[in-house]
Short mmCIF file of C-alpha atoms and ligand atoms in Angstrom, two decimals:
data_model
loop_
_atom_site.label_atom_id
_atom_site.label_comp_id
_atom_site.label_asym_id
_atom_site.label_seq_id
_atom_site.Cartn_x
_atom_site.Cartn_y
_atom_site.Cartn_z
CA MET A 1 36.46 25.43 -12.04
CA ALA A 2 35.86 22.96 -14.92
CA ASN A 3 32.28 21.87 -15.57
CA LYS A 4 31.25 18.60 -13.99
CA LYS A 5 31.20 15.71 -16.48
CA VAL A 6 27.97 14.01 -17.49
CA ALA A 7 27.33 10.26 -17.32
CA VAL A 8 24.37 8.55 -19.02
CA ILE A 9 23.38 5.06 -17.85
CA THR A 10 20.76 2.87 -19.56
CA GLY A 11 18.78 0.31 -17.55
CA SER A 12 19.47 2.35 -14.42
CA ALA A 13 16.11 2.21 -12.63
CA GLN A 14 17.39 -0.74 -10.58
CA GLY A 15 20.10 -3.36 -10.17
CA ILE A 16 23.62 -2.84 -11.46
CA GLY A 17 22.70 0.27 -13.50
CA LYS A 18 21.30 2.07 -10.47
CA GLU A 19 24.46 1.32 -8.48
CA LEU A 20 26.67 2.50 -11.36
CA ALA A 21 24.73 5.78 -11.43
CA SER A 22 25.06 6.18 -7.68
CA ARG A 23 28.81 5.52 -7.76
CA LEU A 24 29.42 7.90 -10.66
CA ALA A 25 27.45 10.59 -8.80
CA SER A 26 29.84 10.09 -5.84
CA ASP A 27 32.72 10.33 -8.33
CA GLY A 28 31.46 13.82 -9.29
CA PHE A 29 29.41 13.20 -12.44
CA ARG A 30 26.04 14.71 -13.27
CA ILE A 31 23.73 11.78 -13.90
CA VAL A 32 21.25 10.93 -16.65
CA LEU A 33 19.16 7.88 -15.74
CA SER A 34 17.23 5.94 -18.35
CA ASP A 35 15.04 2.86 -18.39
CA VAL A 36 11.99 1.41 -20.10
CA ASN A 37 10.32 0.94 -16.70
CA GLU A 38 8.84 4.42 -16.21
CA SER A 39 7.47 4.16 -12.66
CA LEU A 40 10.62 2.62 -11.23
CA LEU A 41 12.76 5.12 -13.12
CA GLN A 42 10.83 8.02 -11.61
CA GLU A 43 11.21 6.49 -8.14
CA THR A 44 14.97 6.13 -8.61
CA ALA A 45 15.29 9.67 -9.97
CA ASN A 46 13.37 11.02 -6.94
CA GLU A 47 15.62 9.02 -4.62
CA PHE A 48 18.72 10.51 -6.28
CA GLU A 49 17.27 14.05 -6.18
CA ASN A 50 16.49 13.68 -2.46
CA LYS A 51 20.16 12.81 -1.92
CA GLY A 52 21.16 16.08 -3.62
CA ILE A 53 22.47 14.40 -6.78
CA GLU A 54 22.31 16.46 -10.01
CA VAL A 55 20.11 14.13 -12.02
CA THR A 56 17.69 13.99 -14.92
CA TYR A 57 15.93 11.01 -16.45
CA PHE A 58 14.60 9.81 -19.78
CA VAL A 59 12.11 7.02 -20.35
CA GLY A 60 13.45 5.05 -23.29
CA ASP A 61 13.73 1.66 -24.94
CA VAL A 62 17.30 0.85 -25.98
CA THR A 63 16.06 -1.14 -28.98
CA LYS A 64 14.79 2.08 -30.59
CA PRO A 65 17.47 4.27 -32.19
CA GLU A 66 15.20 7.31 -31.81
CA ASP A 67 15.01 6.73 -28.05
CA GLN A 68 18.80 6.52 -27.81
CA GLN A 69 19.06 9.83 -29.70
CA GLY A 70 16.37 11.29 -27.43
CA LEU A 71 18.36 10.18 -24.39
CA VAL A 72 21.51 11.87 -25.63
CA GLN A 73 19.51 15.01 -26.48
CA GLN A 74 18.04 15.07 -22.97
CA ALA A 75 21.56 14.90 -21.49
CA VAL A 76 22.77 17.74 -23.73
CA ASP A 77 19.68 19.91 -23.15
CA THR A 78 19.87 19.46 -19.36
CA PHE A 79 23.59 19.34 -18.64
CA GLY A 80 25.33 20.41 -21.89
CA SER A 81 27.30 17.28 -22.82
CA VAL A 82 27.69 13.50 -22.78
CA ASP A 83 31.10 12.45 -21.42
CA VAL A 84 30.39 8.88 -20.33
CA PHE A 85 27.70 6.64 -21.85
CA ILE A 86 27.01 3.25 -20.27
CA ASN A 87 25.09 0.66 -22.29
CA ASN A 88 23.96 -1.28 -19.24
CA ALA A 89 20.38 -2.37 -20.07
CA GLY A 90 20.11 -6.09 -20.70
CA VAL A 91 17.87 -9.14 -20.31
CA GLU A 92 18.58 -12.81 -19.65
CA GLY A 93 15.93 -14.25 -21.99
CA GLN A 94 15.12 -17.92 -22.17
CA VAL A 95 16.81 -20.53 -19.98
CA GLY A 96 16.87 -23.98 -21.51
CA PRO A 97 18.65 -26.45 -23.77
CA ILE A 98 19.89 -25.16 -27.10
CA THR A 99 17.57 -27.60 -28.91
CA ASP A 100 14.54 -25.82 -27.38
CA VAL A 101 15.54 -22.22 -28.01
CA ASP A 102 12.52 -20.24 -29.13
CA PRO A 103 12.99 -17.75 -32.02
CA LYS A 104 11.00 -15.06 -30.18
CA SER A 105 13.34 -15.27 -27.20
CA VAL A 106 16.39 -15.03 -29.48
CA ASP A 107 14.94 -11.89 -31.06
CA LEU A 108 14.22 -10.29 -27.68
CA VAL A 109 17.70 -10.94 -26.31
CA MET A 110 19.45 -9.85 -29.50
CA ASP A 111 17.27 -6.74 -29.82
CA ILE A 112 18.00 -5.53 -26.28
CA ASN A 113 21.51 -6.85 -25.56
CA VAL A 114 23.06 -6.42 -29.01
CA LYS A 115 21.08 -3.86 -31.02
CA GLY A 116 20.52 -1.84 -27.83
CA VAL A 117 24.29 -1.58 -27.30
CA LEU A 118 24.92 -0.80 -30.98
CA TYR A 119 22.34 2.02 -31.08
CA GLY A 120 23.65 3.37 -27.77
CA ILE A 121 27.20 3.43 -29.14
CA GLN A 122 25.96 5.24 -32.28
CA ALA A 123 24.04 7.93 -30.40
CA ALA A 124 26.81 8.51 -27.85
CA ALA A 125 29.65 8.50 -30.40
CA LYS A 126 27.94 11.03 -32.70
CA GLN A 127 27.51 13.45 -29.78
CA MET A 128 31.04 12.88 -28.44
CA ILE A 129 32.56 13.45 -31.90
CA LYS A 130 30.55 16.68 -32.19
CA GLN A 131 31.80 17.83 -28.78
CA GLY A 132 35.40 17.08 -29.82
CA THR A 133 36.57 16.35 -26.29
CA GLY A 134 36.64 12.55 -26.37
CA GLY A 135 34.65 10.38 -24.00
CA LYS A 136 34.09 6.93 -22.58
CA ILE A 137 31.59 4.38 -23.84
CA ILE A 138 31.19 1.42 -21.50
CA ASN A 139 29.17 -1.69 -22.33
CA ALA A 140 27.62 -4.45 -20.20
CA CYS A 141 29.16 -7.79 -21.14
CA SER A 142 29.27 -10.84 -18.79
CA ILE A 143 31.20 -13.96 -17.87
CA ALA A 144 28.80 -15.43 -20.44
CA GLY A 145 30.46 -13.17 -23.03
CA GLN A 146 33.81 -14.87 -22.33
CA GLU A 147 32.66 -18.48 -22.04
CA GLY A 148 29.46 -20.20 -23.20
CA PHE A 149 27.17 -21.17 -20.32
CA GLU A 150 24.83 -24.18 -20.54
CA MET A 151 21.12 -23.37 -20.85
CA LEU A 152 21.89 -19.74 -21.73
CA ALA A 153 22.57 -19.95 -25.47
CA PRO A 154 20.91 -16.71 -26.70
CA TYR A 155 22.23 -14.74 -23.71
CA ALA A 156 25.81 -16.00 -24.18
CA ALA A 157 25.63 -15.30 -27.92
CA SER A 158 24.41 -11.77 -27.22
CA LYS A 159 27.23 -11.06 -24.76
CA PHE A 160 29.88 -12.43 -27.15
CA ALA A 161 28.43 -9.96 -29.65
CA VAL A 162 28.89 -7.13 -27.12
CA LYS A 163 32.57 -8.05 -26.95
CA GLY A 164 32.78 -7.78 -30.76
CA LEU A 165 30.98 -4.44 -30.81
CA THR A 166 33.28 -3.15 -28.08
CA GLN A 167 36.42 -4.03 -30.06
CA THR A 168 35.05 -2.63 -33.34
CA ALA A 169 33.85 0.64 -31.80
CA ALA A 170 37.15 1.03 -29.92
CA LYS A 171 39.15 0.75 -33.15
CA GLU A 172 36.89 3.14 -35.08
CA LEU A 173 36.51 5.76 -32.36
CA ALA A 174 40.07 5.86 -30.98
CA ARG A 175 41.01 8.73 -33.33
CA HIS A 176 38.29 10.80 -31.67
CA LYS A 177 39.78 10.03 -28.22
CA ILE A 178 36.74 7.95 -27.35
CA ASN A 179 37.56 4.85 -25.29
CA VAL A 180 35.20 1.90 -25.59
CA ASN A 181 35.40 -0.89 -23.00
CA ALA A 182 33.07 -3.41 -21.39
CA TYR A 183 32.59 -4.87 -17.91
CA CYS A 184 32.02 -8.62 -17.51
CA PRO A 185 30.42 -9.35 -14.13
CA GLY A 186 29.87 -12.82 -12.68
CA ILE A 187 26.95 -13.70 -10.40
CA VAL A 188 25.31 -10.53 -9.10
CA GLY A 189 22.21 -10.75 -6.87
CA THR A 190 19.83 -8.46 -8.77
CA GLY A 191 16.37 -8.88 -10.27
CA MET A 192 18.02 -10.61 -13.21
CA TRP A 193 19.29 -13.43 -10.99
CA GLU A 194 15.93 -13.70 -9.20
CA ARG A 195 14.39 -14.40 -12.60
CA LEU A 196 17.24 -16.71 -13.66
CA ASP A 197 16.91 -18.69 -10.44
CA GLU A 198 13.19 -19.15 -11.13
CA LYS A 199 13.83 -20.15 -14.76
CA PHE A 200 16.57 -22.65 -13.80
CA ARG A 201 14.14 -24.10 -11.24
CA GLU A 202 11.69 -25.01 -13.98
CA HIS A 203 14.39 -26.96 -15.84
CA LEU A 204 16.54 -28.42 -13.09
CA GLY A 205 13.92 -28.93 -10.39
CA THR A 206 16.05 -26.88 -8.00
CA LYS A 207 14.63 -25.12 -4.91
CA LYS A 208 14.31 -21.33 -4.60
CA GLY A 209 17.81 -19.83 -4.38
CA GLU A 210 19.54 -23.11 -5.20
CA ALA A 211 20.63 -22.27 -8.75
CA PHE A 212 22.04 -18.95 -7.55
CA GLU A 213 23.93 -20.77 -4.76
CA LYS A 214 25.21 -23.46 -7.14
CA PHE A 215 26.61 -20.83 -9.54
CA SER A 216 28.09 -18.90 -6.62
CA GLU A 217 29.88 -21.99 -5.30
CA GLY A 218 32.20 -21.76 -8.30
CA ILE A 219 33.57 -18.36 -7.25
CA ALA A 220 37.18 -18.54 -6.04
CA LEU A 221 36.84 -15.54 -3.71
CA GLY A 222 34.02 -17.34 -1.91
CA ARG A 223 31.02 -15.03 -2.30
CA SER A 224 28.57 -13.81 -4.90
CA GLN A 225 29.06 -10.37 -6.41
CA THR A 226 27.43 -7.10 -5.36
CA PRO A 227 26.52 -4.24 -7.73
CA GLU A 228 29.15 -2.23 -5.79
CA ASP A 229 31.84 -4.69 -6.94
CA VAL A 230 30.80 -3.98 -10.55
CA ALA A 231 30.74 -0.23 -9.88
CA ASN A 232 34.37 -0.35 -8.67
CA LEU A 233 35.46 -1.42 -12.16
CA VAL A 234 33.09 0.88 -14.04
CA SER A 235 34.16 3.88 -11.95
CA PHE A 236 37.72 3.20 -13.11
CA LEU A 237 36.64 2.79 -16.76
CA ALA A 238 34.78 6.12 -16.56
CA SER A 239 37.77 7.90 -15.05
CA GLU A 240 40.92 9.39 -16.55
CA ASP A 241 42.93 6.57 -14.95
CA SER A 242 41.71 4.29 -17.77
CA ASN A 243 42.66 6.68 -20.60
CA TYR A 244 45.15 4.19 -22.06
CA ILE A 245 42.73 1.24 -22.10
CA THR A 246 40.38 0.63 -25.00
CA GLY A 247 38.63 -2.30 -26.70
CA GLN A 248 38.77 -4.47 -23.60
CA SER A 249 36.00 -6.58 -22.04
CA ILE A 250 37.22 -6.86 -18.47
CA LEU A 251 36.17 -9.63 -16.10
CA THR A 252 35.05 -8.77 -12.58
CA ASP A 253 33.75 -12.08 -11.24
CA GLY A 254 35.64 -13.00 -8.07
CA GLY A 255 37.48 -15.72 -9.99
CA MET A 256 35.12 -17.81 -12.14
CA VAL A 257 36.30 -17.43 -15.71
CA TYR A 258 40.01 -17.01 -16.44
CA ARG A 259 41.23 -15.26 -19.59
N1 NAI B 301 23.03 -9.78 -12.60
C1 NAI B 301 24.08 -10.45 -13.07
O1 NAI B 301 24.51 -11.46 -12.47
C2 NAI B 301 24.80 -10.00 -14.30
C3 NAI B 301 24.33 -8.99 -15.11
N2 NAI B 301 25.03 -8.63 -16.23
C4 NAI B 301 24.55 -7.58 -17.12
O2 NAI B 301 24.46 -6.35 -16.40
C5 NAI B 301 23.39 -5.55 -16.93
C6 NAI B 301 22.45 -5.14 -15.81
O3 NAI B 301 21.93 -6.32 -15.22
P1 NAI B 301 21.05 -6.34 -13.87
O4 NAI B 301 21.14 -5.05 -13.17
O5 NAI B 301 21.42 -7.56 -13.17
O6 NAI B 301 19.59 -6.54 -14.50
P2 NAI B 301 18.16 -6.04 -13.94
O7 NAI B 301 17.16 -6.90 -14.62
O8 NAI B 301 18.19 -6.01 -12.45
O9 NAI B 301 18.06 -4.54 -14.47
C7 NAI B 301 18.07 -4.28 -15.86
C8 NAI B 301 17.35 -2.97 -16.14
O10 NAI B 301 17.33 -2.82 -17.57
C9 NAI B 301 16.04 -2.34 -17.94
N3 NAI B 301 15.73 -2.70 -19.33
C10 NAI B 301 15.39 -3.92 -19.83
N4 NAI B 301 15.11 -3.83 -21.13
C11 NAI B 301 15.26 -2.53 -21.47
C12 NAI B 301 15.08 -1.82 -22.68
N5 NAI B 301 14.67 -2.42 -23.81
N6 NAI B 301 15.34 -0.49 -22.69
C13 NAI B 301 15.73 0.14 -21.57
N7 NAI B 301 15.89 -0.48 -20.38
C14 NAI B 301 15.65 -1.80 -20.34
C15 NAI B 301 15.08 -3.02 -16.97
O11 NAI B 301 13.82 -2.33 -16.90
C16 NAI B 301 15.88 -2.98 -15.68
O12 NAI B 301 15.59 -1.82 -14.93
C17 NAI B 301 22.73 -6.42 -18.02
O13 NAI B 301 23.22 -6.05 -19.28
C18 NAI B 301 23.16 -7.83 -17.66
O14 NAI B 301 23.16 -8.69 -18.78
C19 NAI B 301 26.20 -9.25 -16.59
C20 NAI B 301 26.70 -10.25 -15.82
C21 NAI B 301 26.07 -10.71 -14.61
C1 BUO B 302 23.52 -13.30 -15.68
C2 BUO B 302 24.82 -13.59 -16.26
O1 BUO B 302 25.42 -12.74 -16.85
C3 BUO B 302 25.38 -14.89 -16.15
C4 BUO B 302 24.61 -16.01 -15.66
O2 BUO B 302 26.49 -15.06 -16.50
#
């Protein structure tokens, strides 16, 4: 029987990343979890182990190229390969008018959401090229990477950059049979939206949960998104069924942004 494939997921201690890891484990992958939040990462890894999932974890910061290389090395040392690498880690940064954007917040968002994805692509691609068996690199984009959203200037800029990186990497890596795609979720009720809701409150004077509800009202299918909805797309992008798709940033938002 062929060896089980190995999937690496950054920012997977919680939220969408954790659900992607769980879904890919059900799909038959060995799982490498990674996050900068060490205690939560350990908790998630224990939870996976208790469910009988073949898992290892690596504490790492996606903004550091050496951590991304360390993450890949951990996957290879533990399970022998990297077949799928998901650049999921991301932050929302500052919420506020473009005239008030603070340079420190721009740096933070660009470091994590853009440089983090770039260094992840580099580390994964080098290993996949060495293996010579192709692979899938999958990046976290957003509806905000397809359309600018008010009060989210640095975040939207960072996600548009992810779209650019996805296209560039797809063109460069296609000859190595490495597919590079991105998922663009809509309004997903994770820790990120808890923080966004709070930050919108400060600016708009909304009540707790109101900003999240207001954004969700614009969804044609009539409900906010779950991490499982995102995992349905990512599972496909990680599978052989998507072998003829590359360079795409695919919306999964219940009908909010139309491209
Ligand atoms: N929640 C939403 O509505 C949407 C989320 N997304 C994107 O999906 C991805 C995951 O988002 P959520 O799960 O909602 O966020 P989250 O905040 O719930 O989880 C993100 C995880 O990334 C980790 N992380 C943050 N900075 C890191 C760093 N420098 N190095 C390593 N790990 C780091 C955090 O510790 C956390 O565990 C992000 O890229 C986000 O921009 C896209 C569209 C919508
Ligand atoms: C969190 C996010 O990606 C939004 C608001 O589009």
